Amino acid sequence: MEKRIQKFQEENKQRHEELVAVFNLPRSTPDMEIQQLKEQKEDLTKELKMLRKENTGLQNELDKVGQDGPTKDMAKLLKRYYEMEDQFAQMKKEIKQDVKNVLAEKEKKTVQQVQGHLVENGKKMQKHVEKRLGETENHVQQQVEKSLGENEDHVQKQLEERLTENEKQIQQLLGMEERIVEHNQKIQEQLDDCLEDNVKEMQEHEKEVQQEVNERLEENEKKVQEQADSILASASLMKQAAHKALDTHTILLGEAINKQGYFTRMINFKNLIKSVWGLDLQLHNLDSYSYKINGFNSIGYNTDHYWRNHHLEFRRITITPDDNSYHKMSCNH
């Protein structure tokens, strides 16, 4: 009997060390953690069933044995075994709570990253479009001004050269009015032709520049549209991924998730009373599940006096269940 109890203690110690090692492992992905915890839960459940079955046999054997010294020691060992079972249950609750916290934190970070990327991409796209439009306008303006300046300089230079030649010819042909008049007419015609040619060239150049500007604008608009379509497609994929993640969390955890992304859970009634009134409840009647608060303060006043704090003036507050979703509360001085 003592050997079997010692064997159970060694197995319990080994299970406890395994649980502590699993609890202290670094956090991996939520899916791997959930799978590992499920496997550990199944192993612990099987071990617990076996231990309870063996414990039942030991209890039956203890009932048959007399109340001597070794029997009392074995009873203490069995009590320690029950305490170890409670510790295992508490550790499983803590592991489950850690998994919930990891999943909630990861979901929150994912949503924040998606929103941040969308806002940042929109700002970058706006800046890029404004920059390209500004560069295109500046380039076109510089080209037009440069062409106009070159044409004006060219015309001015030609005029100056022709005028210089005309002045020389006029000085050489003084006294020859007819030839001067004819020559002036020819010069005027040539000037008109030059001006017309320059005007035509400028108009054609302006058309080419305008066509180039329009083509550049169309290319920029196409690129902007393609990038916008890509962003919309990425946003749609991220939304689908978020929905799939929520569905996966619901399947793995077995708990509902509301529209705001929080896990639904029941609030402990004692904790609710503690948070609202700042009172600690003690179980008064196990059969009726009622709680009470007996009134005396830490200074040692008689229970016949009211409490000094104005909202703790009741000596007893009894809360009992009434129907499925209501409770009755009675307060006595």
Tab-separated table of C-alpha atoms in Angstrom:
chain	number	residue	atom	x	y	z
A	1	MET	CA	0.000	0.000	0.000
A	2	GLU	CA	2.762	2.475	0.944
A	3	LYS	CA	4.645	1.675	-2.285
A	4	ARG	CA	1.582	2.424	-4.379
A	5	ILE	CA	1.001	5.715	-2.557
A	6	GLN	CA	4.671	6.635	-3.058
A	7	LYS	CA	4.311	5.779	-6.743
A	8	PHE	CA	1.259	8.065	-7.001
A	9	GLN	CA	3.205	10.879	-5.327
A	10	GLU	CA	6.079	10.516	-7.806
A	11	GLU	CA	3.660	10.545	-10.752
A	12	ASN	CA	1.911	13.650	-9.375
A	13	LYS	CA	5.260	15.387	-8.900
A	14	GLN	CA	6.262	14.531	-12.483
A	15	ARG	CA	2.951	15.875	-13.843
A	16	HIS	CA	3.377	19.040	-11.795
A	17	GLU	CA	6.887	19.594	-13.211
A	18	GLU	CA	5.592	19.029	-16.757
A	19	LEU	CA	2.817	21.584	-16.225
A	20	VAL	CA	5.274	24.133	-14.818
A	21	ALA	CA	7.613	23.564	-17.789
A	22	VAL	CA	4.755	24.022	-20.250
A	23	PHE	CA	3.582	27.142	-18.444
A	24	ASN	CA	7.100	28.664	-18.578
A	25	LEU	CA	7.676	27.950	-22.276
A	26	PRO	CA	8.072	31.062	-24.516
A	27	ARG	CA	4.967	32.132	-26.382
A	28	SER	CA	4.689	30.669	-29.885
A	29	THR	CA	1.887	31.227	-32.335
A	30	PRO	CA	-1.658	31.101	-30.836
A	31	ASP	CA	-2.618	28.058	-32.936
A	32	MET	CA	0.368	26.027	-31.717
A	33	GLU	CA	-0.277	27.048	-28.116
A	34	ILE	CA	-3.937	26.088	-28.356
A	35	GLN	CA	-3.057	22.700	-29.889
A	36	GLN	CA	-0.458	22.009	-27.196
A	37	LEU	CA	-2.850	23.018	-24.430
A	38	LYS	CA	-5.573	20.783	-25.867
A	39	GLU	CA	-3.180	17.820	-25.959
A	40	GLN	CA	-2.037	18.542	-22.406
A	41	LYS	CA	-5.641	18.863	-21.280
A	42	GLU	CA	-6.501	15.465	-22.781
A	43	ASP	CA	-3.454	13.839	-21.132
A	44	LEU	CA	-4.266	15.425	-17.777
A	45	THR	CA	-7.902	14.353	-18.061
A	46	LYS	CA	-6.871	10.760	-18.725
A	47	GLU	CA	-4.369	10.820	-15.854
A	48	LEU	CA	-6.978	12.345	-13.560
A	49	LYS	CA	-9.485	9.609	-14.403
A	50	MET	CA	-6.865	6.912	-13.737
A	51	LEU	CA	-5.815	8.523	-10.457
A	52	ARG	CA	-9.420	8.879	-9.334
A	53	LYS	CA	-10.047	5.230	-10.188
A	54	GLU	CA	-6.975	4.125	-8.252
A	55	ASN	CA	-7.915	6.488	-5.447
A	56	THR	CA	-11.308	4.801	-5.198
A	57	GLY	CA	-9.564	1.432	-4.802
A	58	LEU	CA	-7.242	2.843	-2.177
A	59	GLN	CA	-10.153	4.388	-0.318
A	60	ASN	CA	-11.920	1.030	-0.256
A	61	GLU	CA	-8.784	-0.620	1.075
A	62	LEU	CA	-8.455	2.085	3.728
A	63	ASP	CA	-12.015	1.461	4.857
A	64	LYS	CA	-11.094	-2.159	5.467
A	65	VAL	CA	-7.917	-1.398	7.409
A	66	GLY	CA	-7.963	-0.394	11.116
A	67	GLN	CA	-7.310	3.123	12.373
A	68	ASP	CA	-3.630	2.563	13.275
A	69	GLY	CA	-0.620	4.839	12.717
A	70	PRO	CA	0.246	3.837	9.119
A	71	THR	CA	-3.393	4.248	8.130
A	72	LYS	CA	-3.421	7.842	9.358
A	73	ASP	CA	-0.249	8.519	7.382
A	74	MET	CA	-1.889	7.143	4.273
A	75	ALA	CA	-4.919	9.354	4.899
A	76	LYS	CA	-2.616	12.379	5.050
A	77	LEU	CA	-1.033	11.296	1.791
A	78	LEU	CA	-4.451	11.005	0.177
A	79	LYS	CA	-5.320	14.482	1.454
A	80	ARG	CA	-2.116	15.782	-0.099
A	81	TYR	CA	-3.114	14.023	-3.322
A	82	TYR	CA	-6.443	15.900	-3.336
A	83	GLU	CA	-4.593	19.167	-2.774
A	84	MET	CA	-2.365	18.378	-5.767
A	85	GLU	CA	-5.480	17.779	-7.887
A	86	ASP	CA	-6.791	21.225	-6.898
A	87	GLN	CA	-3.445	22.755	-7.872
A	88	PHE	CA	-3.633	21.028	-11.274
A	89	ALA	CA	-7.110	22.437	-11.849
A	90	GLN	CA	-5.948	25.945	-10.907
A	91	MET	CA	-2.963	25.702	-13.272
A	92	LYS	CA	-5.228	24.625	-16.136
A	93	LYS	CA	-7.432	27.680	-15.517
A	94	GLU	CA	-4.378	29.961	-15.555
A	95	ILE	CA	-3.117	28.407	-18.816
A	96	LYS	CA	-6.527	28.883	-20.442
A	97	GLN	CA	-6.633	32.525	-19.315
A	98	ASP	CA	-3.129	33.116	-20.743
A	99	VAL	CA	-4.267	31.741	-24.107
A	100	LYS	CA	-7.278	34.088	-24.114
A	101	ASN	CA	-5.064	37.062	-23.305
A	102	VAL	CA	-2.581	36.172	-26.079
A	103	LEU	CA	-5.347	35.832	-28.687
A	104	ALA	CA	-7.029	39.094	-27.653
A	105	GLU	CA	-3.739	41.011	-27.735
A	106	LYS	CA	-2.775	39.579	-31.128
A	107	GLU	CA	-6.194	40.438	-32.617
A	108	LYS	CA	-5.970	44.006	-31.307
A	109	LYS	CA	-2.443	44.459	-32.730
A	110	THR	CA	-3.543	43.064	-36.122
A	111	VAL	CA	-6.456	45.534	-36.392
A	112	GLN	CA	-4.220	48.455	-35.373
A	113	GLN	CA	-1.539	47.468	-37.906
A	114	VAL	CA	-4.102	47.163	-40.741
A	115	GLN	CA	-5.612	50.575	-39.941
A	116	GLY	CA	-2.160	52.162	-39.645
A	117	HIS	CA	-1.032	50.717	-42.992
A	118	LEU	CA	-4.181	51.949	-44.753
A	119	VAL	CA	-3.805	55.491	-43.392
A	120	GLU	CA	-0.077	55.564	-44.166
A	121	ASN	CA	-0.599	54.265	-47.729
A	122	GLY	CA	-3.290	56.892	-48.351
A	123	LYS	CA	-0.988	59.686	-47.166
A	124	LYS	CA	1.921	58.390	-49.257
A	125	MET	CA	-0.290	58.109	-52.350
A	126	GLN	CA	-1.595	61.668	-51.894
A	127	LYS	CA	1.923	63.048	-51.468
A	128	HIS	CA	3.191	61.087	-54.480
A	129	VAL	CA	0.367	62.337	-56.736
A	130	GLU	CA	0.832	65.947	-55.618
A	131	LYS	CA	4.591	65.692	-56.119
A	132	ARG	CA	4.292	64.222	-59.636
A	133	LEU	CA	1.699	66.800	-60.691
A	134	GLY	CA	3.879	69.606	-59.378
A	135	GLU	CA	6.951	68.239	-61.154
A	136	THR	CA	5.014	67.848	-64.437
A	137	GLU	CA	3.618	71.380	-64.270
A	138	ASN	CA	7.035	72.828	-63.463
A	139	HIS	CA	8.657	70.879	-66.291
A	140	VAL	CA	6.052	72.013	-68.838
A	141	GLN	CA	6.299	75.610	-67.653
A	142	GLN	CA	10.084	75.529	-67.930
A	143	GLN	CA	9.942	74.011	-71.432
A	144	VAL	CA	7.442	76.629	-72.645
A	145	GLU	CA	9.403	79.504	-71.142
A	146	LYS	CA	12.640	78.121	-72.553
A	147	SER	CA	11.161	77.742	-76.071
A	148	LEU	CA	9.645	81.222	-75.982
A	149	GLY	CA	12.911	82.711	-74.793
A	150	GLU	CA	14.918	80.937	-77.496
A	151	ASN	CA	12.475	82.023	-80.227
A	152	GLU	CA	12.505	85.615	-79.039
A	153	ASP	CA	16.305	85.657	-78.910
A	154	HIS	CA	16.516	84.115	-82.372
A	155	VAL	CA	14.062	86.611	-83.871
A	156	GLN	CA	15.766	89.494	-82.122
A	157	LYS	CA	19.152	88.383	-83.373
A	158	GLN	CA	17.878	87.979	-86.941
A	159	LEU	CA	16.232	91.382	-86.816
A	160	GLU	CA	19.382	92.985	-85.523
A	161	GLU	CA	21.463	91.308	-88.205
A	162	ARG	CA	19.047	92.307	-90.961
A	163	LEU	CA	18.821	95.851	-89.673
A	164	THR	CA	22.605	96.085	-89.590
A	165	GLU	CA	22.824	94.878	-93.166
A	166	ASN	CA	20.048	97.232	-94.207
A	167	GLU	CA	21.734	100.153	-92.587
A	168	LYS	CA	24.959	99.345	-94.409
A	169	GLN	CA	23.131	99.011	-97.688
A	170	ILE	CA	21.207	102.238	-97.068
A	171	GLN	CA	24.417	104.057	-96.313
A	172	GLN	CA	25.980	102.614	-99.450
A	173	LEU	CA	22.944	103.351	-101.626
A	174	LEU	CA	22.110	106.847	-100.509
A	175	GLY	CA	20.429	108.740	-103.238
A	176	MET	CA	18.811	105.668	-104.735
A	177	GLU	CA	15.226	106.015	-103.445
A	178	GLU	CA	13.611	103.463	-105.620
A	179	ARG	CA	16.085	100.787	-104.812
A	180	ILE	CA	15.830	101.661	-101.145
A	181	VAL	CA	12.030	101.456	-101.269
A	182	GLU	CA	12.124	98.143	-103.100
A	183	HIS	CA	14.731	96.863	-100.757
A	184	ASN	CA	12.692	97.961	-97.748
A	185	GLN	CA	9.649	96.212	-99.169
A	186	LYS	CA	11.628	93.019	-99.591
A	187	ILE	CA	12.915	93.333	-96.054
A	188	GLN	CA	9.386	93.870	-94.745
A	189	GLU	CA	8.117	90.839	-96.641
A	190	GLN	CA	10.965	88.733	-95.326
A	191	LEU	CA	10.247	89.949	-91.815
A	192	ASP	CA	6.579	89.080	-92.206
A	193	ASP	CA	7.483	85.646	-93.527
A	194	CYS	CA	9.882	85.097	-90.661
A	195	LEU	CA	7.290	86.195	-88.152
A	196	GLU	CA	4.663	83.908	-89.688
A	197	ASP	CA	7.098	80.998	-89.695
A	198	ASN	CA	8.023	81.668	-86.093
A	199	VAL	CA	4.372	81.890	-85.079
A	200	LYS	CA	3.610	78.589	-86.840
A	201	GLU	CA	6.615	76.913	-85.234
A	202	MET	CA	5.598	78.189	-81.811
A	203	GLN	CA	2.029	76.968	-82.288
A	204	GLU	CA	3.206	73.533	-83.426
A	205	HIS	CA	5.623	73.364	-80.515
A	206	GLU	CA	2.869	74.328	-78.078
A	207	LYS	CA	0.653	71.574	-79.518
A	208	GLU	CA	3.436	69.022	-79.071
A	209	VAL	CA	4.058	70.187	-75.514
A	210	GLN	CA	0.331	70.060	-74.703
A	211	GLN	CA	0.060	66.569	-76.200
A	212	GLU	CA	3.043	65.411	-74.150
A	213	VAL	CA	1.504	66.916	-71.002
A	214	ASN	CA	-1.797	65.155	-71.673
A	215	GLU	CA	-0.028	61.834	-72.228
A	216	ARG	CA	1.925	62.250	-68.999
A	217	LEU	CA	-1.261	63.088	-67.099
A	218	GLU	CA	-3.041	60.042	-68.536
A	219	GLU	CA	-0.128	57.800	-67.539
A	220	ASN	CA	-0.132	59.253	-64.021
A	221	GLU	CA	-3.894	58.781	-63.713
A	222	LYS	CA	-3.575	55.144	-64.837
A	223	LYS	CA	-0.803	54.505	-62.318
A	224	VAL	CA	-2.801	56.160	-59.522
A	225	GLN	CA	-5.879	54.102	-60.426
A	226	GLU	CA	-3.844	50.879	-60.487
A	227	GLN	CA	-2.364	51.659	-57.084
A	228	ALA	CA	-5.813	52.528	-55.697
A	229	ASP	CA	-7.219	49.224	-57.038
A	230	SER	CA	-4.296	47.382	-55.443
A	231	ILE	CA	-4.952	49.089	-52.083
A	232	LEU	CA	-8.662	48.245	-52.256
A	233	ALA	CA	-7.856	44.629	-53.089
A	234	SER	CA	-5.400	44.469	-50.173
A	235	ALA	CA	-8.006	45.967	-47.822
A	236	SER	CA	-10.569	43.384	-48.982
A	237	LEU	CA	-8.092	40.549	-48.414
A	238	MET	CA	-7.247	41.886	-44.944
A	239	LYS	CA	-10.943	42.090	-44.086
A	240	GLN	CA	-11.483	38.498	-45.232
A	241	ALA	CA	-8.450	37.403	-43.219
A	242	ALA	CA	-9.816	39.184	-40.122
A	243	HIS	CA	-13.202	37.414	-40.523
A	244	LYS	CA	-11.434	34.064	-40.952
A	245	ALA	CA	-9.352	34.755	-37.853
A	246	LEU	CA	-12.499	35.538	-35.846
A	247	ASP	CA	-14.183	32.342	-37.109
A	248	THR	CA	-11.056	30.317	-36.253
A	249	HIS	CA	-10.933	31.817	-32.730
A	250	THR	CA	-14.601	30.975	-32.219
A	251	ILE	CA	-14.077	27.339	-33.326
A	252	LEU	CA	-10.914	26.822	-31.255
A	253	LEU	CA	-12.097	28.500	-28.054
A	254	GLY	CA	-15.689	27.322	-28.144
A	255	GLU	CA	-16.883	30.748	-26.953
A	256	ALA	CA	-18.872	33.419	-28.735
A	257	ILE	CA	-17.324	36.688	-29.876
A	258	ASN	CA	-19.487	39.794	-30.107
A	259	LYS	CA	-19.329	42.493	-32.816
A	260	GLN	CA	-16.870	44.587	-30.814
A	261	GLY	CA	-14.364	41.703	-30.729
A	262	TYR	CA	-14.638	40.939	-26.968
A	263	PHE	CA	-15.134	37.494	-25.479
A	264	THR	CA	-18.465	37.044	-23.743
A	265	ARG	CA	-18.207	35.652	-20.209
A	266	MET	CA	-20.190	35.490	-16.985
A	267	ILE	CA	-19.266	37.919	-14.178
A	268	ASN	CA	-18.751	36.333	-10.773
A	269	PHE	CA	-21.523	37.496	-8.462
A	270	LYS	CA	-19.266	37.917	-5.443
A	271	ASN	CA	-16.796	39.956	-7.495
A	272	LEU	CA	-19.687	42.118	-8.763
A	273	ILE	CA	-20.792	42.915	-5.171
A	274	LYS	CA	-17.170	43.594	-4.242
A	275	SER	CA	-16.669	46.004	-7.161
A	276	VAL	CA	-19.978	47.882	-6.628
A	277	TRP	CA	-20.257	48.141	-2.817
A	278	GLY	CA	-16.731	47.218	-1.731
A	279	LEU	CA	-18.135	44.372	0.443
A	280	ASP	CA	-16.797	40.858	0.908
A	281	LEU	CA	-19.555	38.212	0.863
A	282	GLN	CA	-19.399	35.031	2.924
A	283	LEU	CA	-21.508	31.936	2.263
A	284	HIS	CA	-24.262	31.797	4.861
A	285	ASN	CA	-26.434	28.892	3.812
A	286	LEU	CA	-25.211	26.261	1.353
A	287	ASP	CA	-28.701	24.910	0.663
A	288	SER	CA	-30.201	28.275	-0.343
A	289	TYR	CA	-26.949	29.819	-1.688
A	290	SER	CA	-27.398	32.947	0.468
A	291	TYR	CA	-24.612	35.287	1.602
A	292	LYS	CA	-24.281	37.531	4.663
A	293	ILE	CA	-22.109	40.366	6.021
A	294	ASN	CA	-21.907	40.686	9.828
A	295	GLY	CA	-21.247	44.189	11.021
A	296	PHE	CA	-18.445	45.161	13.300
A	297	ASN	CA	-15.557	47.422	12.410
A	298	SER	CA	-11.834	47.000	13.023
A	299	ILE	CA	-11.829	49.507	15.943
A	300	GLY	CA	-13.972	47.161	18.041
A	301	TYR	CA	-17.347	48.894	18.277
A	302	ASN	CA	-20.304	46.892	19.496
A	303	THR	CA	-22.412	45.337	16.713
A	304	ASP	CA	-25.425	47.322	17.991
A	305	HIS	CA	-23.850	50.526	16.672
A	306	TYR	CA	-24.036	51.647	13.075
A	307	TRP	CA	-20.921	51.480	11.006
A	308	ARG	CA	-19.052	54.767	10.838
A	309	ASN	CA	-18.986	54.823	7.030
A	310	HIS	CA	-22.342	56.114	5.734
A	311	HIS	CA	-22.739	53.499	2.972
A	312	LEU	CA	-21.799	50.537	5.248
A	313	GLU	CA	-24.413	51.109	7.945
A	314	PHE	CA	-26.096	47.683	7.623
A	315	ARG	CA	-25.130	44.878	9.969
A	316	ARG	CA	-26.361	42.167	7.614
A	317	ILE	CA	-27.072	42.034	3.879
A	318	THR	CA	-28.687	38.793	2.665
A	319	ILE	CA	-28.833	38.069	-1.094
A	320	THR	CA	-30.765	35.005	-2.335
A	321	PRO	CA	-31.604	33.788	-5.887
A	322	ASP	CA	-35.093	34.514	-7.138
A	323	ASP	CA	-36.160	32.971	-10.443
A	324	ASN	CA	-33.506	32.405	-13.141
A	325	SER	CA	-32.187	35.952	-13.594
A	326	TYR	CA	-33.097	37.911	-10.401
A	327	HIS	CA	-31.903	38.037	-6.774
A	328	LYS	CA	-33.511	39.264	-3.592
A	329	MET	CA	-31.552	41.427	-1.165
A	330	SER	CA	-32.544	42.139	2.451
A	331	CYS	CA	-30.610	44.649	4.591
A	332	ASN	CA	-30.899	44.651	8.417
A	333	HIS	CA	-29.532	47.194	10.890
